[in-house]
Amino acid sequence: MDARLAIKYGAQYVFTPFLRPGKPQRRAAIVHEVLPHEQPVLGALLAAIDGTPGLDVTLTFDDGFVSSYQAIRSLVHRKAIFFVCPEYIHRAEHGNWEEFFHRNFLRTERLDDPALRNAVRPATWEQLRDLVALGHTIGSHSMTHARLASLRSRREREREIRASADMIEDKLGTPVQDFAYPFGDIAGIDGDAVALVRQRYQRCYSGIRGNNHGARDPFLQQADVLGAGGFL
């Protein structure tokens, strides 16, 4: 589908800034899950981004949902970054992911709809290995999707920021150099957490809209949210 047709088809999605003529754009786009009712529009929009040459957009996917895995796997021309919470991925095999979904992601949807349930269940470590083999990147979204600025102890911050990357590296055997902090807003992170992120990673992504063209600090990556579902 043509990029502009995708905009017309799904006006609620943020895509127009990527196409501003005469102004260099380097954008990052965040997708959470691909919910069943979003699939026609969001799927077309992702296909448009994937298939538009010269569009400087990094596709990122947050949280670790299996529908994100499926969306990433469908990309033909682009490589994505999948930011996952390893504790959520762990529960794909060990159960009780529904509690994590509601408590840690602050989601209120009932999970008795099979289509919704299938979209938001966690991807598995094996599926993440599949993405790595295809050339995609796995990053950390913290261990448990905690609001980093609210954590009181150094030990908690270390676990959320450092240990999450260590766990992903141990499971996948690939370096973890990218971090997207939960909730993505200004209040979601503070100076102490940023200092730890800078020590462990090479880049940090927020959920604050903006153009990254000319940005000199790789730890201040801005991003546009695509889709209507969920928190960052």
Short mmCIF file of N, CA, C and O in Angstrom, two decimals, residues 112-224:
data_model
loop_
_atom_site.label_atom_id
_atom_site.label_comp_id
_atom_site.label_asym_id
_atom_site.label_seq_id
_atom_site.Cartn_x
_atom_site.Cartn_y
_atom_site.Cartn_z
N ASP A 112 -10.71 -12.66 28.06
CA ASP A 112 -11.55 -13.79 27.69
C ASP A 112 -11.84 -13.84 26.20
O ASP A 112 -12.43 -14.79 25.70
N ASP A 113 -11.42 -12.80 25.46
CA ASP A 113 -11.52 -12.80 24.00
C ASP A 113 -10.30 -13.53 23.45
O ASP A 113 -9.17 -13.07 23.61
N PRO A 114 -10.48 -14.67 22.79
CA PRO A 114 -9.32 -15.45 22.33
C PRO A 114 -8.40 -14.68 21.39
O PRO A 114 -7.17 -14.83 21.46
N ALA A 115 -8.95 -13.83 20.52
CA ALA A 115 -8.12 -13.09 19.58
C ALA A 115 -7.24 -12.08 20.31
O ALA A 115 -6.05 -11.93 20.01
N LEU A 116 -7.82 -11.36 21.27
CA LEU A 116 -7.04 -10.41 22.06
C LEU A 116 -5.99 -11.14 22.89
O LEU A 116 -4.83 -10.73 22.95
N ARG A 117 -6.40 -12.21 23.52
CA ARG A 117 -5.48 -12.98 24.35
C ARG A 117 -4.28 -13.47 23.54
O ARG A 117 -3.14 -13.41 24.00
N ASN A 118 -4.54 -13.93 22.35
CA ASN A 118 -3.46 -14.42 21.51
C ASN A 118 -2.53 -13.30 21.06
O ASN A 118 -1.33 -13.51 20.87
N ALA A 119 -3.06 -12.09 20.91
CA ALA A 119 -2.25 -10.96 20.46
C ALA A 119 -1.28 -10.47 21.53
O ALA A 119 -0.16 -10.04 21.22
N VAL A 120 -1.70 -10.53 22.80
CA VAL A 120 -0.91 -9.91 23.86
C VAL A 120 -0.16 -10.92 24.73
O VAL A 120 0.54 -10.50 25.66
N ARG A 121 -0.27 -12.19 24.43
CA ARG A 121 0.55 -13.14 25.21
C ARG A 121 2.02 -12.93 24.88
O ARG A 121 2.37 -12.39 23.83
N PRO A 122 2.92 -13.32 25.78
CA PRO A 122 4.34 -13.05 25.54
C PRO A 122 4.93 -13.92 24.45
O PRO A 122 4.57 -15.09 24.29
N ALA A 123 5.83 -13.32 23.70
CA ALA A 123 6.65 -14.11 22.78
C ALA A 123 7.57 -15.01 23.59
O ALA A 123 7.80 -14.80 24.77
N THR A 124 8.11 -16.02 22.94
CA THR A 124 9.01 -16.95 23.62
C THR A 124 10.46 -16.61 23.31
O THR A 124 10.76 -15.89 22.36
N TRP A 125 11.36 -17.16 24.11
CA TRP A 125 12.79 -16.96 23.83
C TRP A 125 13.15 -17.53 22.47
O TRP A 125 13.99 -16.97 21.76
N GLU A 126 12.53 -18.62 22.11
CA GLU A 126 12.82 -19.22 20.80
C GLU A 126 12.40 -18.29 19.68
O GLU A 126 13.09 -18.16 18.66
N GLN A 127 11.27 -17.62 19.83
CA GLN A 127 10.84 -16.66 18.81
C GLN A 127 11.79 -15.47 18.73
O GLN A 127 12.07 -14.96 17.65
N LEU A 128 12.32 -15.04 19.87
CA LEU A 128 13.31 -13.96 19.85
C LEU A 128 14.59 -14.40 19.15
O LEU A 128 15.20 -13.62 18.41
N ARG A 129 14.99 -15.65 19.37
CA ARG A 129 16.17 -16.17 18.66
C ARG A 129 15.92 -16.18 17.15
O ARG A 129 16.83 -15.92 16.35
N ASP A 130 14.70 -16.48 16.77
CA ASP A 130 14.32 -16.46 15.36
C ASP A 130 14.51 -15.06 14.77
O ASP A 130 15.05 -14.91 13.67
N LEU A 131 14.10 -14.03 15.50
CA LEU A 131 14.26 -12.66 15.01
C LEU A 131 15.73 -12.27 14.92
O LEU A 131 16.13 -11.60 13.96
N VAL A 132 16.51 -12.67 15.89
CA VAL A 132 17.95 -12.37 15.84
C VAL A 132 18.57 -13.02 14.61
O VAL A 132 19.38 -12.40 13.90
N ALA A 133 18.17 -14.24 14.31
CA ALA A 133 18.70 -14.94 13.14
C ALA A 133 18.33 -14.23 11.84
O ALA A 133 19.06 -14.31 10.84
N LEU A 134 17.22 -13.50 11.86
CA LEU A 134 16.77 -12.75 10.68
C LEU A 134 17.40 -11.35 10.60
O LEU A 134 17.13 -10.60 9.67
N GLY A 135 18.20 -11.00 11.58
CA GLY A 135 18.89 -9.71 11.55
C GLY A 135 18.25 -8.60 12.35
O GLY A 135 18.72 -7.46 12.30
N HIS A 136 17.19 -8.91 13.07
CA HIS A 136 16.55 -7.90 13.91
C HIS A 136 17.30 -7.77 15.24
O HIS A 136 18.11 -8.63 15.61
N THR A 137 17.01 -6.70 15.96
CA THR A 137 17.69 -6.40 17.22
C THR A 137 16.74 -6.58 18.39
O THR A 137 15.58 -6.17 18.32
N ILE A 138 17.26 -7.18 19.46
CA ILE A 138 16.49 -7.29 20.70
C ILE A 138 17.09 -6.32 21.71
O ILE A 138 18.29 -6.34 21.97
N GLY A 139 16.26 -5.45 22.25
CA GLY A 139 16.69 -4.51 23.28
C GLY A 139 15.93 -4.76 24.57
O GLY A 139 14.99 -5.55 24.63
N SER A 140 16.35 -4.05 25.62
CA SER A 140 15.68 -4.19 26.91
C SER A 140 14.65 -3.09 27.10
O SER A 140 14.87 -1.92 26.76
N HIS A 141 13.53 -3.48 27.70
CA HIS A 141 12.47 -2.55 28.09
C HIS A 141 12.32 -2.57 29.61
O HIS A 141 11.24 -2.35 30.14
N SER A 142 13.43 -2.89 30.29
CA SER A 142 13.53 -3.12 31.73
C SER A 142 13.09 -4.54 32.06
O SER A 142 12.48 -5.23 31.23
N MET A 143 13.40 -4.98 33.27
CA MET A 143 13.07 -6.35 33.66
C MET A 143 11.57 -6.56 33.80
O MET A 143 11.01 -7.53 33.30
N THR A 144 10.90 -5.62 34.48
CA THR A 144 9.49 -5.85 34.83
C THR A 144 8.57 -4.70 34.41
O THR A 144 7.45 -4.61 34.87
N HIS A 145 9.04 -3.80 33.54
CA HIS A 145 8.26 -2.65 33.11
C HIS A 145 7.99 -1.69 34.27
O HIS A 145 6.91 -1.11 34.41
N ALA A 146 8.99 -1.50 35.11
CA ALA A 146 8.85 -0.61 36.26
C ALA A 146 9.04 0.84 35.84
O ALA A 146 9.79 1.14 34.91
N ARG A 147 8.37 1.74 36.54
CA ARG A 147 8.61 3.17 36.33
C ARG A 147 9.91 3.51 37.07
O ARG A 147 9.95 3.58 38.30
N LEU A 148 10.98 3.71 36.33
CA LEU A 148 12.31 3.79 36.90
C LEU A 148 12.46 4.92 37.89
O LEU A 148 13.17 4.80 38.90
N ALA A 149 11.82 6.05 37.63
CA ALA A 149 11.95 7.19 38.53
C ALA A 149 11.32 6.94 39.90
O ALA A 149 11.62 7.65 40.85
N SER A 150 10.46 5.91 39.99
CA SER A 150 9.79 5.62 41.25
C SER A 150 10.54 4.61 42.11
O SER A 150 10.18 4.40 43.27
N LEU A 151 11.57 3.99 41.55
CA LEU A 151 12.31 2.98 42.30
C LEU A 151 13.21 3.66 43.33
O LEU A 151 13.91 4.62 43.03
N ARG A 152 13.21 3.14 44.55
CA ARG A 152 13.92 3.79 45.65
C ARG A 152 15.33 3.28 45.86
O ARG A 152 16.20 4.03 46.31
N SER A 153 15.58 2.03 45.54
CA SER A 153 16.88 1.47 45.87
C SER A 153 17.75 1.30 44.62
O SER A 153 17.25 1.08 43.52
N ARG A 154 19.04 1.40 44.83
CA ARG A 154 20.01 1.18 43.76
C ARG A 154 19.89 -0.26 43.24
O ARG A 154 20.01 -0.51 42.04
N ARG A 155 19.63 -1.17 44.14
CA ARG A 155 19.52 -2.58 43.76
C ARG A 155 18.37 -2.80 42.78
O ARG A 155 18.51 -3.53 41.79
N GLU A 156 17.23 -2.16 43.02
CA GLU A 156 16.08 -2.29 42.11
C GLU A 156 16.42 -1.72 40.74
O GLU A 156 16.09 -2.31 39.71
N ARG A 157 17.07 -0.57 40.73
CA ARG A 157 17.42 0.05 39.46
C ARG A 157 18.42 -0.79 38.68
O ARG A 157 18.31 -0.93 37.46
N GLU A 158 19.37 -1.36 39.38
CA GLU A 158 20.35 -2.23 38.73
C GLU A 158 19.66 -3.43 38.09
O GLU A 158 19.99 -3.82 36.97
N ARG A 159 18.70 -3.99 38.79
CA ARG A 159 18.00 -5.16 38.25
C ARG A 159 17.20 -4.78 37.01
O ARG A 159 17.23 -5.51 36.01
N GLU A 160 16.48 -3.69 37.08
CA GLU A 160 15.64 -3.29 35.95
C GLU A 160 16.48 -2.90 34.73
O GLU A 160 16.11 -3.22 33.60
N ILE A 161 17.60 -2.23 34.96
CA ILE A 161 18.37 -1.68 33.85
C ILE A 161 19.50 -2.61 33.41
O ILE A 161 19.59 -2.96 32.23
N ARG A 162 20.35 -3.01 34.34
CA ARG A 162 21.50 -3.83 33.97
C ARG A 162 21.14 -5.31 33.82
O ARG A 162 21.45 -5.94 32.81
N ALA A 163 20.49 -5.85 34.85
CA ALA A 163 20.23 -7.30 34.86
C ALA A 163 19.29 -7.71 33.74
O ALA A 163 19.37 -8.85 33.24
N SER A 164 18.41 -6.83 33.31
CA SER A 164 17.51 -7.18 32.21
C SER A 164 18.30 -7.44 30.93
O SER A 164 18.05 -8.42 30.21
N ALA A 165 19.28 -6.58 30.65
CA ALA A 165 20.12 -6.79 29.46
C ALA A 165 20.96 -8.04 29.61
O ALA A 165 21.13 -8.80 28.64
N ASP A 166 21.50 -8.26 30.80
CA ASP A 166 22.32 -9.44 31.03
C ASP A 166 21.52 -10.72 30.79
O ASP A 166 22.02 -11.70 30.21
N MET A 167 20.27 -10.73 31.23
CA MET A 167 19.42 -11.90 31.07
C MET A 167 19.12 -12.15 29.59
O MET A 167 19.17 -13.29 29.11
N ILE A 168 18.83 -11.10 28.85
CA ILE A 168 18.56 -11.25 27.42
C ILE A 168 19.79 -11.78 26.71
O ILE A 168 19.72 -12.69 25.86
N GLU A 169 20.96 -11.22 27.02
CA GLU A 169 22.20 -11.69 26.40
C GLU A 169 22.45 -13.15 26.72
O GLU A 169 22.88 -13.93 25.85
N ASP A 170 22.20 -13.54 27.96
CA ASP A 170 22.41 -14.93 28.36
C ASP A 170 21.48 -15.88 27.61
O ASP A 170 21.90 -16.97 27.19
N LYS A 171 20.23 -15.46 27.40
CA LYS A 171 19.26 -16.31 26.73
C LYS A 171 19.46 -16.37 25.22
O LYS A 171 19.24 -17.42 24.60
N LEU A 172 19.90 -15.26 24.63
CA LEU A 172 19.95 -15.18 23.17
C LEU A 172 21.35 -15.25 22.60
O LEU A 172 21.52 -15.48 21.40
N GLY A 173 22.37 -15.00 23.43
CA GLY A 173 23.74 -15.03 22.94
C GLY A 173 24.07 -13.92 21.98
O GLY A 173 24.90 -14.08 21.08
N THR A 174 23.41 -12.77 22.17
CA THR A 174 23.65 -11.60 21.30
C THR A 174 23.76 -10.36 22.16
O THR A 174 23.09 -10.26 23.20
N PRO A 175 24.61 -9.40 21.80
CA PRO A 175 24.76 -8.19 22.62
C PRO A 175 23.46 -7.39 22.69
O PRO A 175 22.71 -7.30 21.72
N VAL A 176 23.20 -6.81 23.86
CA VAL A 176 22.05 -5.93 24.05
C VAL A 176 22.57 -4.53 24.29
O VAL A 176 23.17 -4.25 25.32
N GLN A 177 22.37 -3.65 23.31
CA GLN A 177 22.94 -2.31 23.35
C GLN A 177 21.89 -1.21 23.34
O GLN A 177 22.23 -0.03 23.43
N ASP A 178 20.61 -1.58 23.24
CA ASP A 178 19.53 -0.60 23.12
C ASP A 178 18.55 -0.75 24.28
O ASP A 178 18.19 -1.87 24.66
N PHE A 179 18.11 0.39 24.80
CA PHE A 179 17.19 0.40 25.93
C PHE A 179 16.05 1.37 25.64
O PHE A 179 16.28 2.47 25.12
N ALA A 180 14.83 0.96 25.93
CA ALA A 180 13.67 1.85 25.87
C ALA A 180 13.03 1.83 27.25
O ALA A 180 12.61 0.77 27.72
N TYR A 181 12.98 2.98 27.90
CA TYR A 181 12.49 2.95 29.28
C TYR A 181 10.96 2.92 29.31
O TYR A 181 10.30 3.51 28.46
N PRO A 182 10.40 2.20 30.27
CA PRO A 182 8.94 2.04 30.35
C PRO A 182 8.21 3.36 30.50
O PRO A 182 8.69 4.29 31.15
N PHE A 183 7.07 3.44 29.88
CA PHE A 183 6.15 4.57 29.88
C PHE A 183 6.64 5.71 28.99
O PHE A 183 5.84 6.44 28.46
N GLY A 184 7.93 5.87 28.83
CA GLY A 184 8.48 6.74 27.82
C GLY A 184 8.30 8.23 28.02
O GLY A 184 8.73 9.01 27.17
N ASP A 185 7.68 8.65 29.12
CA ASP A 185 7.45 10.08 29.33
C ASP A 185 8.56 10.69 30.17
O ASP A 185 9.44 9.99 30.68
N ILE A 186 8.52 11.99 30.33
CA ILE A 186 9.56 12.68 31.08
C ILE A 186 9.61 12.21 32.53
O ILE A 186 10.68 12.06 33.13
N ALA A 187 8.44 11.94 33.11
CA ALA A 187 8.37 11.53 34.51
C ALA A 187 8.78 10.07 34.73
O ALA A 187 8.92 9.64 35.86
N GLY A 188 8.99 9.33 33.64
CA GLY A 188 9.28 7.91 33.77
C GLY A 188 10.72 7.58 34.10
O GLY A 188 11.04 6.43 34.41
N ILE A 189 11.60 8.56 34.03
CA ILE A 189 13.02 8.30 34.25
C ILE A 189 13.64 9.52 34.93
O ILE A 189 13.15 10.64 34.78
N ASP A 190 14.69 9.29 35.71
CA ASP A 190 15.37 10.40 36.37
C ASP A 190 16.87 10.31 36.12
O ASP A 190 17.35 9.41 35.42
N GLY A 191 17.61 11.25 36.70
CA GLY A 191 19.04 11.33 36.43
C GLY A 191 19.81 10.10 36.83
O GLY A 191 20.73 9.68 36.11
N ASP A 192 19.48 9.50 37.97
CA ASP A 192 20.20 8.30 38.42
C ASP A 192 19.98 7.14 37.46
O ASP A 192 20.90 6.39 37.15
N ALA A 193 18.74 6.98 36.99
CA ALA A 193 18.45 5.90 36.05
C ALA A 193 19.14 6.15 34.71
O ALA A 193 19.69 5.22 34.10
N VAL A 194 19.14 7.40 34.25
CA VAL A 194 19.83 7.72 33.01
C VAL A 194 21.32 7.40 33.10
O VAL A 194 21.92 6.87 32.16
N ALA A 195 21.92 7.68 34.25
CA ALA A 195 23.35 7.38 34.44
C ALA A 195 23.62 5.89 34.30
O ALA A 195 24.61 5.48 33.68
N LEU A 196 22.75 5.07 34.86
CA LEU A 196 22.91 3.61 34.75
C LEU A 196 22.72 3.16 33.30
O LEU A 196 23.43 2.27 32.82
N VAL A 197 21.74 3.74 32.63
CA VAL A 197 21.51 3.40 31.22
C VAL A 197 22.74 3.73 30.39
O VAL A 197 23.19 2.94 29.54
N ARG A 198 23.33 4.87 30.61
CA ARG A 198 24.52 5.29 29.86
C ARG A 198 25.69 4.34 30.10
O ARG A 198 26.51 4.12 29.21
N GLN A 199 25.78 3.79 31.29
CA GLN A 199 26.88 2.87 31.61
C GLN A 199 26.71 1.53 30.91
O GLN A 199 27.71 0.89 30.57
N ARG A 200 25.45 1.11 30.70
CA ARG A 200 25.20 -0.27 30.22
C ARG A 200 24.91 -0.35 28.72
O ARG A 200 25.21 -1.35 28.08
N TYR A 201 24.31 0.70 28.15
CA TYR A 201 23.83 0.63 26.77
C TYR A 201 24.53 1.66 25.88
O TYR A 201 25.30 2.50 26.35
N GLN A 202 24.20 1.60 24.59
CA GLN A 202 24.72 2.57 23.64
C GLN A 202 23.66 3.55 23.16
O GLN A 202 23.99 4.60 22.62
N ARG A 203 22.37 3.21 23.36
CA ARG A 203 21.28 4.09 22.94
C ARG A 203 20.11 3.93 23.90
O ARG A 203 19.91 2.85 24.46
N CYS A 204 19.34 5.01 24.03
CA CYS A 204 18.13 4.96 24.86
C CYS A 204 16.99 5.66 24.12
O CYS A 204 17.17 6.78 23.60
N TYR A 205 15.83 5.03 24.09
CA TYR A 205 14.66 5.54 23.39
C TYR A 205 13.57 5.94 24.38
O TYR A 205 13.32 5.24 25.36
N SER A 206 12.92 7.06 24.10
CA SER A 206 11.78 7.51 24.88
C SER A 206 10.52 7.32 24.04
O SER A 206 10.56 6.81 22.93
N GLY A 207 9.40 7.79 24.60
CA GLY A 207 8.15 7.81 23.85
C GLY A 207 7.71 9.22 23.54
O GLY A 207 6.53 9.47 23.30
N ILE A 208 8.65 10.15 23.57
CA ILE A 208 8.36 11.55 23.31
C ILE A 208 8.52 11.83 21.82
O ILE A 208 9.58 11.54 21.25
N ARG A 209 7.50 12.37 21.20
CA ARG A 209 7.53 12.59 19.75
C ARG A 209 8.64 13.56 19.37
O ARG A 209 8.90 14.54 20.07
N GLY A 210 9.28 13.29 18.24
CA GLY A 210 10.26 14.23 17.77
C GLY A 210 11.08 13.69 16.62
O GLY A 210 11.03 12.51 16.26
N ASN A 211 11.85 14.60 16.04
CA ASN A 211 12.72 14.31 14.91
C ASN A 211 14.14 14.12 15.43
O ASN A 211 14.71 15.01 16.08
N ASN A 212 14.75 12.98 15.15
CA ASN A 212 16.10 12.69 15.63
C ASN A 212 17.19 13.14 14.66
O ASN A 212 18.37 12.89 14.92
N HIS A 213 16.79 13.77 13.56
CA HIS A 213 17.80 14.22 12.61
C HIS A 213 18.71 15.26 13.26
O HIS A 213 18.25 16.24 13.83
N GLY A 214 20.01 15.03 13.21
CA GLY A 214 20.97 15.95 13.79
C GLY A 214 21.18 15.78 15.27
O GLY A 214 22.00 16.48 15.87
N ALA A 215 20.46 14.86 15.90
CA ALA A 215 20.63 14.65 17.34
C ALA A 215 22.01 14.08 17.63
O ALA A 215 22.45 13.13 16.97
N ARG A 216 22.69 14.65 18.60
CA ARG A 216 24.05 14.23 18.90
C ARG A 216 24.14 13.26 20.07
O ARG A 216 25.17 12.63 20.25
N ASP A 217 23.09 13.18 20.86
CA ASP A 217 23.12 12.31 22.03
C ASP A 217 22.30 11.06 21.74
O ASP A 217 21.07 11.14 21.65
N PRO A 218 22.93 9.90 21.61
CA PRO A 218 22.17 8.67 21.30
C PRO A 218 21.26 8.21 22.44
O PRO A 218 20.46 7.30 22.25
N PHE A 219 21.39 8.86 23.60
CA PHE A 219 20.54 8.49 24.73
C PHE A 219 19.30 9.37 24.83
O PHE A 219 18.56 9.29 25.81
N LEU A 220 19.06 10.18 23.82
CA LEU A 220 17.89 11.04 23.79
C LEU A 220 17.08 10.79 22.53
O LEU A 220 16.60 11.72 21.88
N GLN A 221 16.90 9.52 22.17
CA GLN A 221 16.15 9.17 20.97
C GLN A 221 14.65 9.37 21.22
O GLN A 221 14.10 8.84 22.18
N GLN A 222 14.01 10.14 20.34
CA GLN A 222 12.58 10.36 20.45
C GLN A 222 11.84 9.41 19.51
O GLN A 222 12.43 8.85 18.59
N ALA A 223 10.55 9.23 19.76
CA ALA A 223 9.81 8.25 18.97
C ALA A 223 8.33 8.61 18.91
O ALA A 223 7.79 9.22 19.83
N ASP A 224 7.69 8.22 17.81
CA ASP A 224 6.26 8.42 17.60
C ASP A 224 5.53 7.09 17.82
O ASP A 224 5.95 6.05 17.31
#
